[in-house]
């Protein structure tokens, strides 16, 4: 059995650990679910690095308009290089599954940080909001508007 035969191909709606996208990206675990896509941790087998892989929901993959929005998101974000904005590495499609491969940032999600803390210190609020506003300012100056 060849290496390629040991990697299952991903199909819309059947995403789980140890599946591959375009034989390059190996999914290892699920990180988050959003309104349009799921985000997974994975490995870029070509460059041997950890990546985050955003996968358009299967029901959205059938919608041409949703696919175009997803593609535009990848293109717009790929133009941005800023320390507070995740880097985009690749956009692709594998057997009807659309994905964006991006920089994997190890850390804690802001949501879990908010849920775990009853009260924030003022310096933490200023630091977090400062980073957020710097990223928004940079993206707006480059014609990208974040809609979430």
C-alpha atoms as one frame of an Amber mdcrd trajectory, in Angstrom:
protein
   0.000   0.000   0.000   1.390   3.414  -0.967   1.476   6.435   1.301  -1.365
   8.052  -0.708  -3.628   5.040  -0.174  -3.294   5.283   3.614  -4.721   8.828
   3.796  -8.504   8.984   3.566  -9.857  11.684   1.279 -12.119  14.197   2.921
 -15.753  14.513   1.863 -18.167  17.305   2.774 -19.919  16.533   6.039 -17.502
  13.762   7.032 -14.588  15.742   8.466 -12.683  14.070  11.263  -9.154  13.669
  12.527  -6.604  12.018  10.285  -8.239  13.037   7.007  -6.304  14.849   4.325
  -7.014  17.727   1.981  -5.238  17.646  -1.393  -2.697  15.209   0.089  -0.979
  18.268   1.563  -2.933  19.106   4.708  -3.506  16.495   7.393  -6.380  17.253
   9.794  -5.516  16.361  13.388  -8.237  17.854  15.590 -11.316  20.084  15.612
 -10.835  23.526  17.166 -14.000  25.569  16.614 -17.276  25.874  14.721 -18.603
  29.109  13.243 -21.589  30.133  11.164 -19.907  29.356   7.843 -17.015  27.050
   8.628 -15.249  24.747  11.052 -11.627  25.289  12.048  -9.251  22.381  12.527
  -5.678  22.005  13.632  -3.565  20.233  11.074  -0.188  19.730   9.476   1.100
  21.068   6.185   2.896  17.934   4.969   4.807  19.820   2.275   6.383  22.376
   4.615   6.166  20.273   7.785   4.423  22.905   9.916   1.302  23.180  12.050
  -1.572  25.041  10.444  -5.148  25.989  11.172  -7.509  24.813   8.438 -10.835
  26.576   7.995 -13.299  24.314   6.166 -16.511  25.670   4.648 -19.565  23.810
   5.979 -20.807  21.114   3.598 -24.218  22.773   3.150 -22.491  26.057   2.217
 -20.211  24.305  -0.287 -23.191  23.684  -2.554 -24.032  27.415  -2.617 -22.069
  29.319  -5.279 -22.481  32.637  -3.445 -21.178  31.186  -0.152 -18.177  29.667
  -1.935 -17.392  33.033  -3.522 -17.630  34.834  -0.154 -15.268  32.239   1.321
 -12.810  32.678  -1.582 -12.982  36.491  -1.251 -12.323  36.168   2.499  -9.179
  34.159   1.762  -7.953  36.591  -0.896  -8.632  39.668   1.215  -7.011  38.254
   4.337  -3.994  36.968   2.379  -3.141  40.581   1.473  -2.707  41.504   5.128
   0.558  41.126   7.019   0.231  42.274  10.599   1.275  40.785  13.965  -2.338
  40.777  15.195  -3.840  39.172  12.065  -3.496  35.482  11.292  -1.508  34.814
   8.124  -3.193  33.036   5.203  -1.113  30.366   3.452  -3.437  28.700   0.961
  -6.958  28.392  -0.395  -8.174  25.252  -2.072 -10.821  22.705  -2.880 -10.747
  18.939  -2.543 -13.682  16.864  -3.805 -16.161  19.676  -3.120 -14.637  20.666
   0.231 -13.399  24.274   0.282 -10.710  25.275   2.755  -8.321  28.012   3.846
  -4.976  26.997   5.359  -3.638  29.591   7.744  -1.148  30.305  10.467  -1.715
  28.254  13.609  -1.546  30.452  16.686  -1.164  28.524  19.914  -2.992  30.111
  22.756  -6.275  30.581  24.459  -9.413  31.771  22.671 -10.654  35.135  23.858
 -14.100  33.596  24.486 -12.729  31.043  26.988 -10.654  33.783  28.615 -13.801
  35.888  29.024 -15.834  32.975  30.413 -13.149  32.045  32.964 -12.647  35.527
  34.363 -15.180  37.346  36.481 -13.373  40.630  36.136 -10.520  41.894  34.003
  -7.742  44.130  35.175  -7.771  47.448  33.334  -4.302  46.833  31.848  -5.566
  43.534  30.316  -8.567  45.290  28.773  -6.373  48.036  27.323  -3.842  45.497
  25.948  -6.479  43.242  24.328  -8.523  46.099  22.880  -5.363  47.816  21.661
  -4.345  44.721  19.691  -7.848  44.331  18.286  -8.074  47.974  17.236  -4.601
  47.917  15.654  -5.631  44.911  13.543  -8.942  46.522  12.524  -7.249  49.819
  11.672  -4.645  48.035   9.533  -7.250  45.946   7.703  -9.516  48.943   7.076
  -6.590  50.937   5.663  -6.028  48.036   3.245  -9.681  47.887   2.159 -10.722
  44.863   4.232 -13.750  45.122   6.517 -14.319  42.373   9.122 -18.050  41.709
   9.388 -18.262  39.435  12.452
